Coordinates of C-alpha atoms and ligand atoms in Angstrom, one line a residue:
M682 CA -32.6 -7.5 5.3
A683 CA -33.2 -10.0 2.6
D684 CA -30.2 -10.9 0.4
D685 CA -31.4 -8.8 -2.5
E686 CA -31.8 -5.8 -0.1
W687 CA -28.1 -6.2 0.9
Q688 CA -27.2 -6.4 -2.8
T689 CA -29.0 -3.2 -3.4
A690 CA -27.3 -1.6 -0.4
Y691 CA -23.9 -2.8 -1.6
E692 CA -24.5 -1.4 -5.1
F693 CA -25.7 1.9 -3.5
A694 CA -22.5 2.1 -1.4
V695 CA -20.5 1.8 -4.6
Q696 CA -22.4 4.7 -6.2
V697 CA -21.9 6.8 -3.0
A698 CA -18.2 6.0 -2.9
R699 CA -17.7 7.0 -6.5
A700 CA -19.6 10.3 -6.1
A701 CA -17.6 11.0 -2.9
G702 CA -14.4 10.4 -4.9
A703 CA -15.4 12.9 -7.5
V704 CA -15.8 15.5 -4.7
I705 CA -12.4 14.7 -3.3
R706 CA -10.7 15.0 -6.8
K707 CA -12.4 18.4 -7.4
A708 CA -11.5 19.6 -3.9
G709 CA -7.9 18.7 -4.5
E710 CA -7.7 21.3 -7.3
D711 CA -8.5 24.1 -4.8
E712 CA -6.6 25.4 -1.8
I713 CA -6.8 22.9 1.0
K714 CA -7.3 24.2 4.6
I715 CA -5.6 22.0 7.1
Q716 CA -6.4 21.3 10.7
T717 CA -5.0 18.7 13.1
K718 CA -6.5 16.2 15.5
S719 CA -4.6 13.8 17.8
S720 CA -1.2 15.2 16.9
T721 CA 0.4 17.9 14.7
V722 CA 0.7 15.3 12.0
D723 CA -2.8 13.8 12.3
L724 CA -4.4 16.0 9.6
V725 CA -8.0 16.8 8.8
T726 CA -9.4 19.1 6.1
Q727 CA -12.8 20.6 5.3
T728 CA -13.0 18.0 2.5
D729 CA -12.9 15.1 5.1
E730 CA -15.7 16.7 7.0
R731 CA -17.8 17.6 3.9
V732 CA -17.4 14.3 2.2
E733 CA -18.4 12.4 5.4
K734 CA -21.5 14.5 5.6
I735 CA -22.3 13.8 2.0
I736 CA -21.8 10.0 2.5
I737 CA -23.8 9.8 5.7
G738 CA -26.5 12.1 4.3
S739 CA -26.9 9.9 1.3
L740 CA -27.1 6.7 3.4
K741 CA -29.6 8.2 5.8
E742 CA -31.8 9.3 3.0
Q743 CA -31.7 5.8 1.5
F744 CA -31.9 3.7 4.7
G745 CA -33.2 6.0 7.4
E746 CA -31.4 6.7 10.7
D747 CA -33.8 5.0 13.2
T748 CA -32.6 1.5 12.2
H749 CA -29.2 2.1 10.8
C750 CA -26.2 3.3 12.8
F751 CA -23.1 5.2 11.5
I752 CA -19.5 5.2 12.6
G753 CA -17.6 8.0 10.7
E754 CA -14.0 9.1 11.3
E755 CA -14.9 12.7 11.5
S756 CA -18.2 12.2 13.4
V757 CA -16.2 10.3 16.1
A758 CA -13.7 13.1 16.1
T759 CA -16.5 15.5 17.1
G760 CA -17.6 13.2 19.9
K761 CA -20.1 10.8 18.4
P762 CA -19.9 7.3 20.0
C763 CA -17.8 4.7 18.3
I764 CA -19.4 1.4 19.3
L765 CA -20.3 -1.6 17.1
T766 CA -23.7 -3.0 18.0
D767 CA -25.9 -5.7 16.4
K768 CA -27.7 -3.0 14.5
P769 CA -27.0 -2.4 10.8
T770 CA -23.9 -0.2 10.9
W771 CA -22.1 1.8 8.3
I772 CA -18.3 2.3 9.0
I773 CA -16.9 5.1 7.0
D774 CA -13.6 6.8 6.3
P775 CA -14.5 9.6 3.9
V776 CA -10.8 10.4 3.0
D777 CA -8.4 7.6 3.9
G778 CA -5.0 9.1 3.3
T779 CA -5.7 12.6 4.3
T780 CA -2.0 13.5 4.5
N781 CA -1.6 12.1 0.9
F782 CA -4.6 14.3 -0.2
V783 CA -3.0 17.4 1.3
H784 CA 0.3 16.7 -0.4
G785 CA -1.1 15.5 -3.7
F786 CA 0.5 12.0 -3.1
P787 CA -1.7 9.8 -5.4
F788 CA -3.3 7.4 -3.0
V789 CA -6.5 8.6 -1.4
A790 CA -9.5 6.3 -0.8
V791 CA -13.1 6.5 0.2
S792 CA -13.8 3.5 2.5
I793 CA -17.4 2.4 3.3
A794 CA -18.2 -0.8 5.1
F795 CA -21.5 -2.3 6.3
A796 CA -21.9 -4.7 9.3
V797 CA -25.0 -6.4 10.8
N798 CA -24.8 -8.3 14.1
K799 CA -21.2 -7.2 14.3
Q800 CA -20.5 -9.2 11.1
L801 CA -19.0 -7.3 8.2
E802 CA -21.2 -7.9 5.2
F803 CA -19.6 -5.8 2.5
G804 CA -16.9 -3.3 1.9
V805 CA -16.1 -0.7 -0.8
V806 CA -12.8 1.1 -1.2
Y807 CA -12.7 3.7 -4.0
S808 CA -9.1 4.7 -4.7
C809 CA -10.3 8.0 -6.2
L810 CA -7.1 9.4 -7.7
E811 CA -6.4 6.1 -9.4
D812 CA -10.1 5.6 -10.2
K813 CA -10.1 2.1 -8.9
M814 CA -13.2 0.7 -7.3
Y815 CA -12.4 -2.2 -4.9
K816 CA -15.4 -4.0 -3.5
A817 CA -16.5 -7.2 -1.9
R818 CA -19.6 -8.8 -0.4
R819 CA -19.2 -11.6 2.2
G820 CA -19.3 -14.9 0.3
K821 CA -19.5 -13.3 -3.2
G822 CA -15.8 -12.6 -4.0
A823 CA -13.7 -9.5 -4.2
F824 CA -13.2 -7.2 -7.2
C825 CA -11.3 -4.2 -8.5
D826 CA -13.8 -2.7 -11.0
D827 CA -14.8 -5.9 -12.9
E828 CA -11.6 -7.9 -12.3
K829 CA -11.8 -10.6 -9.6
L830 CA -9.2 -10.3 -7.0
E831 CA -7.0 -13.1 -5.6
V832 CA -4.2 -12.8 -3.0
S833 CA -0.6 -13.8 -3.8
D834 CA 0.4 -17.5 -3.6
V835 CA 3.8 -16.6 -2.2
K836 CA 4.6 -18.7 0.9
E837 CA 8.3 -17.8 1.3
I838 CA 8.7 -14.7 3.4
K839 CA 12.0 -14.0 1.6
K840 CA 10.1 -13.6 -1.6
S841 CA 7.5 -11.2 -0.2
I842 CA 6.7 -7.5 -0.1
I843 CA 5.3 -6.3 3.2
I844 CA 3.4 -3.1 3.7
S845 CA 3.2 -1.1 7.0
E846 CA 2.7 2.5 8.0
H847 CA 4.2 4.6 10.8
G848 CA 0.9 6.3 11.6
T849 CA 0.6 9.7 13.4
D850 CA 1.9 8.9 16.9
R851 CA 5.4 10.5 17.0
R852 CA 6.3 9.7 20.6
P853 CA 9.9 8.5 20.5
E854 CA 9.1 5.3 22.3
V855 CA 6.4 4.4 19.8
V856 CA 8.5 5.4 16.8
S857 CA 11.4 3.3 18.1
K858 CA 9.1 0.2 18.2
I859 CA 7.8 0.9 14.8
F860 CA 11.2 1.2 13.2
S861 CA 12.6 -1.7 15.2
T862 CA 9.8 -3.9 13.8
M863 CA 10.5 -2.6 10.2
R864 CA 14.2 -3.2 10.6
R865 CA 13.6 -6.8 11.8
I866 CA 11.3 -7.5 8.9
L867 CA 13.7 -5.9 6.4
C868 CA 16.6 -8.0 7.7
I869 CA 14.7 -11.3 7.3
P870 CA 15.2 -10.3 4.5
V871 CA 12.0 -9.6 2.6
H872 CA 12.0 -8.3 -1.0
G873 CA 10.7 -4.9 0.2
L874 CA 8.7 -2.8 2.6
R875 CA 6.2 -0.4 1.2
G876 CA 3.4 1.9 2.4
S877 CA 0.7 3.8 0.4
G878 CA -0.2 6.1 3.3
T879 CA -3.8 4.7 3.4
A880 CA -4.7 1.5 5.2
A881 CA -7.7 0.9 3.0
T882 CA -5.5 1.0 -0.1
N883 CA -2.8 -1.2 1.6
M884 CA -5.4 -3.9 2.2
C885 CA -6.6 -3.7 -1.4
L886 CA -3.0 -4.2 -2.5
V887 CA -2.9 -7.4 -0.3
A888 CA -6.2 -8.5 -1.9
S889 CA -4.9 -7.9 -5.4
G890 CA -1.8 -10.0 -4.8
A891 CA 0.5 -7.0 -5.3
V892 CA 2.0 -7.5 -1.8
E893 CA 1.8 -10.4 0.7
A894 CA 0.9 -8.6 3.9
F895 CA -0.1 -5.3 5.5
F896 CA 0.1 -4.8 9.3
E897 CA -0.3 -1.7 11.5
I898 CA -0.8 -0.8 15.1
G899 CA -2.7 2.5 15.5
I900 CA -5.2 2.3 12.7
H901 CA -9.0 2.8 13.4
C902 CA -12.0 0.6 12.5
W903 CA -13.0 3.0 9.7
D904 CA -9.6 2.6 8.0
I905 CA -9.8 -1.2 7.8
A906 CA -13.4 -2.3 7.9
A907 CA -14.0 -2.3 4.2
G908 CA -10.6 -3.6 3.4
A909 CA -11.1 -6.5 5.8
V910 CA -14.0 -7.8 3.7
I911 CA -12.0 -7.3 0.5
V912 CA -9.0 -9.2 1.8
Q913 CA -11.0 -12.1 3.1
E914 CA -13.1 -12.4 -0.1
A915 CA -9.8 -12.4 -2.1
G916 CA -8.7 -15.5 -0.1
G917 CA -6.6 -13.6 2.5
I918 CA -6.7 -13.7 6.3
L919 CA -6.9 -11.3 9.1
L920 CA -5.3 -11.7 12.6
D921 CA -4.5 -9.6 15.6
V922 CA -0.8 -8.6 15.8
D923 CA -0.3 -11.1 18.6
G924 CA -1.6 -13.9 16.5
G925 CA -5.1 -14.0 18.1
P926 CA -8.3 -13.4 16.2
F927 CA -8.9 -10.2 14.3
D928 CA -10.7 -7.6 16.3
L929 CA -12.1 -4.7 14.3
M930 CA -12.1 -2.2 17.2
S931 CA -8.7 -3.1 18.6
R932 CA -6.7 -0.6 16.4
R933 CA -4.2 -3.2 15.4
M934 CA -4.2 -6.0 12.8
V935 CA -2.3 -8.1 10.3
S936 CA -3.8 -8.8 6.9
A937 CA -2.0 -11.4 4.7
N938 CA -2.2 -13.8 1.8
N939 CA -1.8 -16.8 4.0
T940 CA -1.1 -17.9 7.6
V941 CA 2.6 -18.8 6.8
I942 CA 3.4 -15.2 5.9
A943 CA 1.1 -13.8 8.7
N944 CA 2.7 -15.8 11.4
R945 CA 6.2 -15.0 10.2
I946 CA 5.5 -11.3 10.3
I947 CA 3.8 -11.5 13.7
K948 CA 7.1 -12.9 15.1
E949 CA 8.8 -9.6 14.3
I950 CA 6.1 -7.1 15.4
E951 CA 7.1 -5.2 18.6
I952 CA 3.6 -4.4 20.1
F953 CA 2.9 -1.1 21.8
P954 CA -0.4 -0.3 23.5
V955 CA -3.2 1.7 21.8
V956 CA -6.6 2.7 23.2
R957 CA -9.4 0.7 21.5
D958 CA -11.9 2.5 19.3
D959 CA -14.8 1.5 21.6
A960 CA -13.0 2.2 24.9
E961 CA -15.0 5.4 25.6
A962 CA -18.3 3.8 24.8
A963 CA -17.5 0.7 26.9
K964 CA -17.1 3.0 30.0
E965 CA -20.7 4.2 29.7
Ligands
LIG1264 C1 -4.5 6.9 7.8 C2 -4.4 5.4 7.8 C3 -3.0 5.0 7.7 C4 -2.3 5.5 9.0 C5 -2.3 7.0 8.9 C6 -3.8 7.6 8.9 P1 -6.5 8.7 7.6 O1 -5.9 7.3 7.9 O2 -5.1 4.9 6.6 O3 -2.9 3.6 7.8 O4 -0.9 5.1 9.0 O5 -1.7 7.5 10.1 O6 -4.4 7.2 10.1 O7 -6.2 9.5 8.9 O8 -5.8 9.3 6.5 O9 -7.9 8.6 7.4

């Protein structure tokens, strides 16, 4: 696709995210029927499924489905493959922060990313209850609405706020590692630990300079793909939780304002195993 075609696709993605956010806000006014996925606390609603169908339907109508591929959280949950190829691929979380949505906790985001040749080209995160449109195209900067985003310039860990989440895996051995990591970070000490309940929003908080880092083990590619572009375009960095290169499909990552903060956090992370997003597809 020529550069102006990508710009058009980027602008279309912003429109689709905004429209999806309006559907989520409206749905939040009605009774929400809840189902569960990987655990009793991994929630999904009819809104997640409906909004993903609306998003993918709009993108297919605009770009066709013979050349473009789609990775959607709820499509994968119904058995669609989760593999990133060189083809133009849309990576979508229709409702990031489903638990927040169910409870009326005010951080719910529509996350839409676009990759070609396995390279993330742009990302859009619409925090629909705050009505904040975060967006970034590779090489063109990151924005919240019309405001340019820049990560924090803090280099001292003891002057940082760190974000992490505890996810939906409630096995005691996993919860112990998560809280042991949080305890070690708190006792550095850092100024604070926070969590919005949505990875996409957490990454936008890194990009906006409100916090210095967000890390999590257990997220999925659709939670972080759009936020990854936004963090990088705001001057931030992405790494694996072991300090290696960022791997979108690995279900673990550190996003930070700089390498000093990232490496200091990595020292404290107690890693536990997770199954890659593309593990099933890799077997075929
Ligand atoms: C959420 C992630 C969050 C994680 C939650 C949940 P969802 O995504 O954004 O980082 O801690 O467990 O996975 O399921 O609301 O789209």
